[in-house]
Amino acid sequence: MSEEVLSFEEAIEKYDPVLGFEVHVELNTKTKMFDSAPNEFGDEPNTNVTPVSLGLPGALPMVNKTAVESAIKLGLALGCDIADKSYFARKNYFYPDSPKNFQTSQAGGPIAENGSLDVELEDGTIFTVEIERAHMEEDAGKLTHVGGADGRIQGATSSLVDYNRAGVPLIEIVTRPIVGAGERAPELARAYVAAIRDIVRSLGISDARMERGNVRCDANVSLMPKGAEKFGTRSETKNVNSLRSVERAVRYEIRRHAAILERGEKVTQETRHWHEDTRETSSGRPKSDADDYRYFPEPDLVPVVTNSEWIERLRAELPEPPAERRRRLKGEWGYSDEEFRDVVNASALDVIEETVAAGATAAAARKWWMGEIARRAKQAEVELTALGVEPATVVALEALISEGKINDKIARQVLEFVLAGEGTPAEIVEARGLAVVSDDGALTAAVQEALAAMPDVADKIRAGKVQAAGAIVGQVMKATRGQADAARVRELILAECGVEG
């Protein structure tokens, strides 16, 4: 049953939101965090397991070095201090998808601490989020609920467990409490998670596909009455796995908390579950404090010891920060704010950069990827880059246009034949005879025929109404199957009518 909520505007008028985020990033290492089982998505259930990931007695873990280096890189990208020595601990709790009945994580000794991230909001406002820590741990398995209407545990008759994900390397990034966002708190939530996703993607340490759970956010929300200094009781909405849902969940929780406080009641400290279909949260379980997990040092793993040489080598491998890269590319390409925002929202930044690097102008690259290719991708219901168009194809089409061999209309036809596997644009133009008709003799004959067929239009042109030439151009283009140079056709029409353009 839906809970009572206040309007967002009224909630913000009376209360200041306090946010906190725990973002879990699955790493794309070849093997799991503590054993040699493959780290692959989508394989048959319970096939990517070893005695270690199943928690069998006597099985001993071993730390994945690549995962450690990924954690160090992420810590450096977030401006964190990298610990000289970090420790693993056992976080004890029972859940069916946790075969060991504990999670190997880092409690008192994380790999990275004390960082910050400048988050850019849609209007260019920069909001600095302080990072408390980034620590290494392992993922749990996955439950599939059977018998319910929507795949959730509510109404299910049974649950199946898949341990393929158990032991997959995770980095958890924990912020300090975030105050001062006000009415922009939901927007900040979305922008922060997007910034983390962009960073891990640019580092190459995660596939960062939120729909697969590669990046998941636990969003903490509490409210303080205006002017108060003491934080309110928080709720934690667990495992939100889309940017839109993070924004909506924070907005909903602000409204829900406000309604509770307005009734004079106390907010329960608990975990919550987000439901995208109803755009509401529901109660999970009372939120455990650290003591409830009975952390103790992992006896089977030695500390991770770093040194300055190792850290500096990894620092030298860091790519250009995503925010800086976006600002640079926007300036280089000369896109307007709206054009660039559309490119980013369409996840077209990388492919446009590749297309420009391959020889296309920035304007041409945007025209193709945000126009015809985006239209076809939408029709096919696939991601832009999954359609099968390569940057080299766009460059080749633009080259044929600039050389006058084809026009825009023909180029769109050629793209269709490229997608059908008929070859390169140049091969298709040659094989199908799609080159623009540029022979003045043939074009003049077509113009004369069109003028004779439309004498009233011809008379208007001769009388000085040159805009009427468009009808003749259309007739010639139709006669030449769109393969005439429209600008040249217009010139010939005016010449035939004895009119200057």
Short mmCIF file of C-alpha atoms in Angstrom, two decimals, residues 47-468:
data_model
loop_
_atom_site.label_atom_id
_atom_site.label_comp_id
_atom_site.label_asym_id
_atom_site.label_seq_id
_atom_site.Cartn_x
_atom_site.Cartn_y
_atom_site.Cartn_z
CA THR A 47 29.09 -22.90 -13.44
CA ASN A 48 31.60 -20.16 -12.55
CA VAL A 49 32.37 -21.48 -9.09
CA THR A 50 35.20 -23.07 -7.13
CA PRO A 51 35.39 -24.40 -3.56
CA VAL A 52 36.43 -20.89 -2.48
CA SER A 53 33.45 -19.08 -4.00
CA LEU A 54 31.15 -21.80 -2.62
CA GLY A 55 32.62 -21.39 0.86
CA LEU A 56 33.52 -25.06 1.21
CA PRO A 57 35.47 -26.09 4.34
CA GLY A 58 39.23 -25.80 4.00
CA ALA A 59 39.14 -23.66 0.84
CA LEU A 60 41.65 -20.82 1.13
CA PRO A 61 41.31 -17.45 -0.63
CA MET A 62 44.00 -15.56 -2.55
CA VAL A 63 43.79 -11.85 -3.40
CA ASN A 64 43.38 -10.84 -7.05
CA LYS A 65 46.25 -8.43 -7.82
CA THR A 66 44.48 -6.84 -10.79
CA ALA A 67 41.51 -6.04 -8.55
CA VAL A 68 43.84 -4.39 -6.04
CA GLU A 69 45.39 -2.27 -8.81
CA SER A 70 41.92 -1.32 -10.03
CA ALA A 71 41.04 -0.17 -6.51
CA ILE A 72 44.22 1.91 -6.31
CA LYS A 73 43.51 3.53 -9.68
CA LEU A 74 39.97 4.41 -8.65
CA GLY A 75 41.22 5.79 -5.35
CA LEU A 76 43.73 7.98 -7.17
CA ALA A 77 41.07 9.16 -9.64
CA LEU A 78 38.94 10.22 -6.66
CA GLY A 79 41.82 12.12 -5.07
CA CYS A 80 42.11 9.65 -2.19
CA ASP A 81 45.08 8.80 -0.02
CA ILE A 82 46.23 5.24 -0.75
CA ALA A 83 46.94 3.24 2.38
CA ASP A 84 50.44 1.87 2.97
CA LYS A 85 48.75 -1.19 4.42
CA SER A 86 45.10 -2.24 4.16
CA TYR A 87 43.30 -5.17 5.69
CA PHE A 88 40.49 -7.58 4.94
CA ALA A 89 37.84 -8.49 7.46
CA ARG A 90 34.88 -10.83 7.72
CA LYS A 91 31.50 -9.13 7.71
CA ASN A 92 29.20 -11.70 9.29
CA TYR A 93 25.58 -12.05 8.25
CA PHE A 94 23.34 -14.78 6.91
CA TYR A 95 21.66 -14.52 3.53
CA PRO A 96 20.91 -17.35 1.08
CA ASP A 97 23.08 -15.92 -1.69
CA SER A 98 26.13 -15.64 0.60
CA PRO A 99 27.50 -19.20 0.73
CA LYS A 100 30.13 -18.50 3.41
CA ASN A 101 27.67 -16.69 5.72
CA PHE A 102 30.12 -13.80 5.73
CA GLN A 103 31.41 -11.31 3.19
CA THR A 104 35.11 -10.65 2.85
CA SER A 105 35.39 -6.87 2.92
CA GLN A 106 37.52 -4.11 4.44
CA ALA A 107 36.38 -2.59 7.71
CA GLY A 108 38.98 -0.59 9.64
CA GLY A 109 41.65 -0.55 6.94
CA PRO A 110 40.36 0.45 3.48
CA ILE A 111 42.65 0.74 0.47
CA ALA A 112 41.70 4.42 -0.16
CA GLU A 113 40.43 7.25 2.05
CA ASN A 114 39.79 11.00 2.15
CA GLY A 115 39.02 11.95 -1.43
CA SER A 116 36.58 14.22 -3.21
CA LEU A 117 34.77 14.46 -6.51
CA ASP A 118 33.60 17.60 -8.29
CA VAL A 119 30.17 16.80 -9.70
CA GLU A 120 28.83 18.96 -12.52
CA LEU A 121 25.07 19.53 -12.58
CA GLU A 122 23.15 20.10 -15.78
CA ASP A 123 23.47 23.89 -15.71
CA GLY A 124 27.22 23.73 -15.10
CA THR A 125 27.06 24.18 -11.31
CA ILE A 126 29.89 22.30 -9.58
CA PHE A 127 29.09 20.48 -6.32
CA THR A 128 31.99 18.93 -4.42
CA VAL A 129 31.21 15.57 -2.83
CA GLU A 130 33.63 14.37 -0.15
CA ILE A 131 34.64 10.72 -0.33
CA GLU A 132 35.16 9.00 3.00
CA ARG A 133 36.60 5.76 1.66
CA ALA A 134 36.82 3.28 -1.17
CA HIS A 135 37.30 -0.29 -0.11
CA MET A 136 37.58 -3.74 -1.71
CA GLU A 137 35.14 -6.56 -1.13
CA GLU A 138 33.34 -9.38 -2.91
CA ASP A 139 29.84 -9.55 -4.35
CA ALA A 140 27.16 -11.96 -3.18
CA GLY A 141 25.35 -14.43 -5.41
CA LYS A 142 22.00 -13.74 -7.02
CA LEU A 143 18.51 -14.91 -6.10
CA THR A 144 15.86 -15.48 -8.75
CA HIS A 145 12.33 -15.45 -7.32
CA VAL A 146 9.84 -17.78 -8.97
CA GLY A 147 6.06 -17.72 -8.93
CA GLY A 148 5.40 -14.03 -8.43
CA ALA A 149 3.95 -11.70 -11.02
CA ASP A 150 6.97 -9.42 -11.35
CA GLY A 151 10.00 -11.48 -10.35
CA ARG A 152 10.25 -9.93 -6.89
CA ILE A 153 10.18 -11.85 -3.65
CA GLN A 154 6.70 -10.58 -2.84
CA GLY A 155 4.28 -13.24 -4.03
CA ALA A 156 6.99 -15.71 -5.07
CA THR A 157 6.55 -19.39 -4.28
CA SER A 158 10.23 -20.28 -4.36
CA SER A 159 13.67 -18.76 -4.90
CA LEU A 160 16.65 -20.10 -6.83
CA VAL A 161 20.22 -19.13 -6.04
CA ASP A 162 23.03 -18.63 -8.57
CA TYR A 163 26.53 -18.44 -7.09
CA ASN A 164 28.22 -17.29 -10.31
CA ARG A 165 28.34 -13.74 -8.96
CA ALA A 166 29.51 -14.80 -5.49
CA GLY A 167 33.07 -13.57 -5.12
CA VAL A 168 33.05 -11.11 -8.04
CA PRO A 169 35.39 -8.21 -7.16
CA LEU A 170 33.71 -5.06 -5.88
CA ILE A 171 34.87 -1.62 -4.90
CA GLU A 172 32.51 0.25 -2.62
CA ILE A 173 32.79 4.05 -2.63
CA VAL A 174 31.33 5.71 0.47
CA THR A 175 30.69 9.44 0.70
CA ARG A 176 30.63 11.60 3.77
CA PRO A 177 27.23 13.19 4.56
CA ILE A 178 26.29 15.66 1.83
CA VAL A 179 24.50 18.82 2.94
CA GLY A 180 23.48 21.97 1.13
CA ALA A 181 22.02 20.44 -2.01
CA GLY A 182 18.49 21.59 -1.17
CA GLU A 183 16.02 21.23 -4.01
CA ARG A 184 18.78 19.93 -6.26
CA ALA A 185 19.39 16.85 -4.08
CA PRO A 186 17.75 14.41 -6.53
CA GLU A 187 19.65 15.93 -9.46
CA LEU A 188 22.90 15.72 -7.50
CA ALA A 189 22.24 12.05 -6.73
CA ARG A 190 21.89 11.26 -10.41
CA ALA A 191 24.91 13.36 -11.41
CA TYR A 192 27.13 11.83 -8.72
CA VAL A 193 26.40 8.24 -9.72
CA ALA A 194 26.83 9.19 -13.39
CA ALA A 195 30.23 10.73 -12.56
CA ILE A 196 31.35 7.56 -10.77
CA ARG A 197 30.15 5.44 -13.69
CA ASP A 198 32.04 7.63 -16.16
CA ILE A 199 35.24 7.43 -14.10
CA VAL A 200 35.29 3.65 -13.75
CA ARG A 201 34.44 3.30 -17.43
CA SER A 202 37.27 5.62 -18.44
CA LEU A 203 39.68 3.73 -16.18
CA GLY A 204 38.67 0.51 -17.91
CA ILE A 205 38.16 -1.29 -14.60
CA SER A 206 34.43 -2.00 -14.99
CA ASP A 207 31.97 -2.53 -17.82
CA ALA A 208 29.80 -0.08 -15.83
CA ARG A 209 26.55 -1.38 -17.27
CA MET A 210 24.01 -0.42 -14.66
CA GLU A 211 21.28 -2.62 -16.15
CA ARG A 212 23.55 -5.60 -15.37
CA GLY A 213 24.28 -4.39 -11.88
CA ASN A 214 27.91 -3.48 -12.63
CA VAL A 215 27.25 -0.17 -10.86
CA ARG A 216 24.70 -0.08 -8.03
CA CYS A 217 23.90 2.66 -5.58
CA ASP A 218 22.67 2.56 -1.98
CA ALA A 219 21.15 6.01 -1.47
CA ASN A 220 20.91 7.35 2.09
CA VAL A 221 18.46 10.16 2.83
CA SER A 222 17.59 12.04 5.99
CA LEU A 223 15.96 15.41 6.69
CA MET A 224 16.73 18.24 9.10
CA PRO A 225 14.24 20.99 9.93
CA LYS A 226 15.37 24.31 8.46
CA GLY A 227 18.01 25.85 10.70
CA ALA A 228 18.78 22.62 12.57
CA GLU A 229 22.30 21.21 12.82
CA LYS A 230 21.66 17.65 13.96
CA PHE A 231 21.09 15.11 11.20
CA GLY A 232 17.80 13.26 11.11
CA THR A 233 17.30 9.50 11.00
CA ARG A 234 18.29 8.07 7.65
CA SER A 235 16.85 5.46 5.36
CA GLU A 236 18.95 3.54 2.86
CA THR A 237 17.42 2.62 -0.49
CA LYS A 238 19.40 -0.42 -1.62
CA ASN A 239 20.85 -1.49 -4.95
CA VAL A 240 19.36 1.15 -7.24
CA ASN A 241 20.74 0.39 -10.69
CA SER A 242 19.80 3.22 -13.03
CA LEU A 243 20.49 6.94 -13.00
CA ARG A 244 16.82 7.76 -13.41
CA SER A 245 15.89 5.50 -10.50
CA VAL A 246 18.53 7.03 -8.21
CA GLU A 247 17.10 10.49 -8.84
CA ARG A 248 13.52 9.32 -8.36
CA ALA A 249 14.29 7.30 -5.23
CA VAL A 250 15.95 10.27 -3.51
CA ARG A 251 13.06 12.54 -4.45
CA TYR A 252 10.51 10.03 -3.14
CA GLU A 253 12.35 9.45 0.14
CA ILE A 254 12.55 13.21 0.78
CA ARG A 255 8.78 13.42 0.33
CA ARG A 256 8.15 10.33 2.48
CA HIS A 257 10.39 11.49 5.34
CA ALA A 258 8.77 14.93 5.29
CA ALA A 259 5.29 13.43 5.60
CA ILE A 260 6.38 11.32 8.59
CA LEU A 261 7.95 14.30 10.35
CA GLU A 262 4.92 16.49 9.64
CA ARG A 263 2.76 13.94 11.44
CA GLY A 264 5.02 14.23 14.47
CA GLU A 265 6.29 10.68 14.05
CA LYS A 266 9.85 9.30 13.93
CA VAL A 267 11.55 8.01 10.81
CA THR A 268 12.63 4.37 11.11
CA GLN A 269 16.28 3.67 10.36
CA GLU A 270 15.97 0.91 7.81
CA THR A 271 16.83 -0.31 4.35
CA ARG A 272 14.29 0.31 1.59
CA HIS A 273 13.62 -1.26 -1.81
CA TRP A 274 12.96 0.87 -4.89
CA HIS A 275 10.14 -0.08 -7.27
CA GLU A 276 10.47 1.59 -10.63
CA ASP A 277 6.98 0.56 -11.73
CA THR A 278 5.25 2.46 -8.90
CA ARG A 279 8.14 4.91 -8.32
CA GLU A 280 7.97 4.20 -4.60
CA THR A 281 10.11 2.51 -1.96
CA SER A 282 9.04 -0.22 0.41
CA SER A 283 10.43 -1.27 3.79
CA GLY A 284 13.24 -3.80 3.84
CA ARG A 285 14.81 -4.51 7.21
CA PRO A 286 15.97 -2.47 10.19
CA LYS A 287 19.35 -1.01 9.28
CA SER A 288 22.23 -2.76 10.96
CA ASP A 289 25.06 -0.79 12.50
CA ALA A 290 28.68 -1.89 12.11
CA ASP A 291 28.65 -3.69 15.46
CA ASP A 292 25.86 -5.94 14.26
CA TYR A 293 28.11 -7.40 11.58
CA ARG A 294 30.69 -8.61 14.15
CA TYR A 295 33.64 -7.64 11.98
CA PHE A 296 36.89 -9.41 12.74
CA PRO A 297 40.17 -9.64 10.80
CA GLU A 298 40.20 -12.19 7.98
CA PRO A 299 42.65 -14.83 9.25
CA ASP A 300 43.31 -16.34 5.81
CA LEU A 301 44.48 -13.15 4.06
CA VAL A 302 47.58 -11.07 4.71
CA PRO A 303 47.41 -7.25 4.52
CA VAL A 304 47.78 -5.52 1.15
CA VAL A 305 51.01 -3.53 1.30
CA THR A 306 51.68 -0.75 -1.21
CA ASN A 307 54.70 1.43 -1.93
CA SER A 308 55.22 4.76 -3.65
CA GLU A 309 56.76 3.22 -6.78
CA TRP A 310 53.74 0.99 -7.37
CA ILE A 311 51.29 3.81 -6.71
CA GLU A 312 53.10 6.28 -8.98
CA ARG A 313 53.24 3.72 -11.79
CA LEU A 314 49.47 3.32 -11.58
CA ARG A 315 48.99 7.09 -11.32
CA ALA A 316 50.89 7.51 -14.60
CA GLU A 317 48.43 5.13 -16.27
CA LEU A 318 45.37 7.20 -15.37
CA PRO A 319 43.46 8.62 -18.36
CA GLU A 320 42.24 12.19 -18.68
CA PRO A 321 39.43 12.72 -16.13
CA PRO A 322 36.01 12.41 -17.83
CA ALA A 323 34.85 15.90 -16.82
CA GLU A 324 38.02 17.51 -18.18
CA ARG A 325 37.73 15.44 -21.36
CA ARG A 326 34.15 16.58 -21.92
CA ARG A 327 35.09 20.24 -21.50
CA ARG A 328 38.02 19.84 -23.90
CA LEU A 329 35.99 18.06 -26.58
CA LYS A 330 33.11 20.53 -26.35
CA GLY A 331 35.56 23.37 -26.99
CA GLU A 332 37.36 21.57 -29.80
CA TRP A 333 34.16 20.56 -31.57
CA GLY A 334 32.35 23.87 -31.15
CA TYR A 335 29.07 22.26 -30.08
CA SER A 336 26.47 24.31 -28.27
CA ASP A 337 25.56 23.36 -24.69
CA GLU A 338 22.38 21.68 -25.91
CA GLU A 339 24.12 19.80 -28.73
CA PHE A 340 26.84 18.52 -26.43
CA ARG A 341 24.35 17.52 -23.73
CA ASP A 342 22.40 15.52 -26.31
CA VAL A 343 25.60 13.76 -27.40
CA VAL A 344 26.48 12.83 -23.81
CA ASN A 345 22.93 11.68 -23.01
CA ALA A 346 22.96 9.48 -26.13
CA SER A 347 26.27 7.88 -25.03
CA ALA A 348 27.71 9.03 -28.35
CA LEU A 349 30.76 10.87 -27.03
CA ASP A 350 33.26 8.06 -27.62
CA VAL A 351 32.07 7.13 -31.08
CA ILE A 352 31.96 10.76 -32.24
CA GLU A 353 35.49 11.26 -30.94
CA GLU A 354 36.60 8.15 -32.87
CA THR A 355 34.85 9.44 -36.00
CA VAL A 356 36.52 12.83 -35.77
CA ALA A 357 39.88 11.14 -35.18
CA ALA A 358 39.26 9.04 -38.31
CA GLY A 359 38.93 12.19 -40.42
CA ALA A 360 35.35 13.50 -40.25
CA THR A 361 34.52 17.02 -39.16
CA ALA A 362 32.88 17.37 -35.75
CA ALA A 363 29.73 18.72 -37.40
CA ALA A 364 29.51 15.79 -39.81
CA ALA A 365 30.13 13.24 -37.06
CA ARG A 366 27.33 14.70 -34.93
CA LYS A 367 25.01 14.91 -37.96
CA TRP A 368 25.37 11.20 -38.67
CA TRP A 369 25.49 9.73 -35.18
CA MET A 370 22.75 11.92 -33.72
CA GLY A 371 20.66 11.85 -36.90
CA GLU A 372 20.32 8.95 -39.32
CA ILE A 373 22.28 6.41 -37.28
CA ALA A 374 20.41 7.28 -34.07
CA ARG A 375 17.10 6.96 -35.95
CA ARG A 376 17.99 3.52 -37.24
CA ALA A 377 19.26 2.39 -33.83
CA LYS A 378 15.97 3.46 -32.27
CA GLN A 379 14.02 1.55 -34.89
CA ALA A 380 16.12 -1.55 -34.25
CA GLU A 381 15.81 -1.03 -30.47
CA VAL A 382 19.57 -1.31 -29.94
CA GLU A 383 22.25 0.93 -28.50
CA LEU A 384 23.76 3.47 -30.88
CA THR A 385 27.08 1.64 -31.11
CA ALA A 386 25.41 -1.77 -31.42
CA LEU A 387 23.86 -0.99 -34.81
CA GLY A 388 26.99 -2.06 -36.68
CA VAL A 389 28.15 1.28 -38.13
CA GLU A 390 31.86 1.96 -37.85
CA PRO A 391 33.41 5.46 -37.63
CA ALA A 392 35.23 4.69 -40.90
CA THR A 393 31.85 4.28 -42.61
CA VAL A 394 30.80 7.79 -41.62
CA VAL A 395 34.13 9.17 -42.84
CA ALA A 396 33.71 7.36 -46.17
CA LEU A 397 30.16 8.64 -46.66
CA GLU A 398 31.22 12.21 -45.94
CA ALA A 399 34.16 11.90 -48.33
CA LEU A 400 31.85 10.76 -51.14
CA ILE A 401 29.53 13.70 -50.42
CA SER A 402 32.35 16.27 -50.35
CA GLU A 403 33.74 14.87 -53.62
CA GLY A 404 30.33 15.39 -55.21
CA LYS A 405 29.91 11.70 -56.00
CA ILE A 406 26.74 11.34 -53.89
CA ASN A 407 24.38 13.65 -52.03
CA ASP A 408 22.86 13.37 -48.55
CA LYS A 409 19.82 11.47 -49.77
CA ILE A 410 21.90 8.90 -51.59
CA ALA A 411 24.25 8.66 -48.61
CA ARG A 412 21.36 7.54 -46.41
CA GLN A 413 20.53 4.84 -48.96
CA VAL A 414 24.15 3.75 -49.04
CA LEU A 415 24.15 3.45 -45.24
CA GLU A 416 21.22 1.06 -45.49
CA PHE A 417 23.16 -1.15 -47.91
CA VAL A 418 26.25 -1.00 -45.65
CA LEU A 419 24.13 -2.31 -42.77
CA ALA A 420 22.88 -5.07 -45.08
CA GLY A 421 26.48 -6.21 -45.53
CA GLU A 422 26.94 -5.16 -49.17
CA GLY A 423 30.40 -3.66 -48.64
CA THR A 424 31.99 -0.27 -48.15
CA PRO A 425 30.22 2.94 -49.24
CA ALA A 426 32.47 3.31 -52.28
CA GLU A 427 31.88 -0.31 -53.35
CA ILE A 428 28.11 0.09 -52.97
CA VAL A 429 28.00 3.33 -54.97
CA GLU A 430 29.94 1.65 -57.76
CA ALA A 431 28.00 -1.63 -57.74
CA ARG A 432 24.56 -0.05 -57.58
CA GLY A 433 25.29 2.88 -59.89
CA LEU A 434 24.33 5.42 -57.24
CA ALA A 435 26.77 8.16 -58.19
CA VAL A 436 25.34 11.64 -58.67
CA VAL A 437 24.51 12.50 -62.29
CA SER A 438 26.99 15.29 -63.00
CA ASP A 439 26.98 15.21 -66.81
CA ASP A 440 25.62 18.63 -67.86
CA GLY A 441 24.31 17.17 -71.09
CA ALA A 442 22.13 14.63 -69.32
CA LEU A 443 21.04 17.16 -66.71
CA THR A 444 20.19 19.78 -69.33
CA ALA A 445 18.04 17.28 -71.19
CA ALA A 446 16.21 16.44 -67.96
CA VAL A 447 15.73 20.14 -67.17
CA GLN A 448 14.35 20.89 -70.62
CA GLU A 449 11.94 17.97 -70.36
CA ALA A 450 10.71 19.17 -66.94
CA LEU A 451 10.26 22.76 -68.16
CA ALA A 452 8.28 21.53 -71.14
CA ALA A 453 6.07 19.43 -68.88
CA MET A 454 5.39 22.38 -66.53
CA PRO A 455 5.05 25.48 -68.78
CA ASP A 456 3.18 27.54 -66.17
CA VAL A 457 6.05 27.10 -63.72
CA ALA A 458 8.56 27.91 -66.47
CA ASP A 459 6.70 31.14 -67.20
CA LYS A 460 6.85 32.16 -63.51
CA ILE A 461 10.60 31.60 -63.48
CA ARG A 462 11.07 33.66 -66.65
CA ALA A 463 8.99 36.40 -64.99
CA GLY A 464 11.53 36.58 -62.19
CA LYS A 465 9.94 34.33 -59.57
CA VAL A 466 13.07 32.23 -59.16
CA GLN A 467 11.68 30.46 -56.07
CA ALA A 468 9.36 28.59 -58.43
#
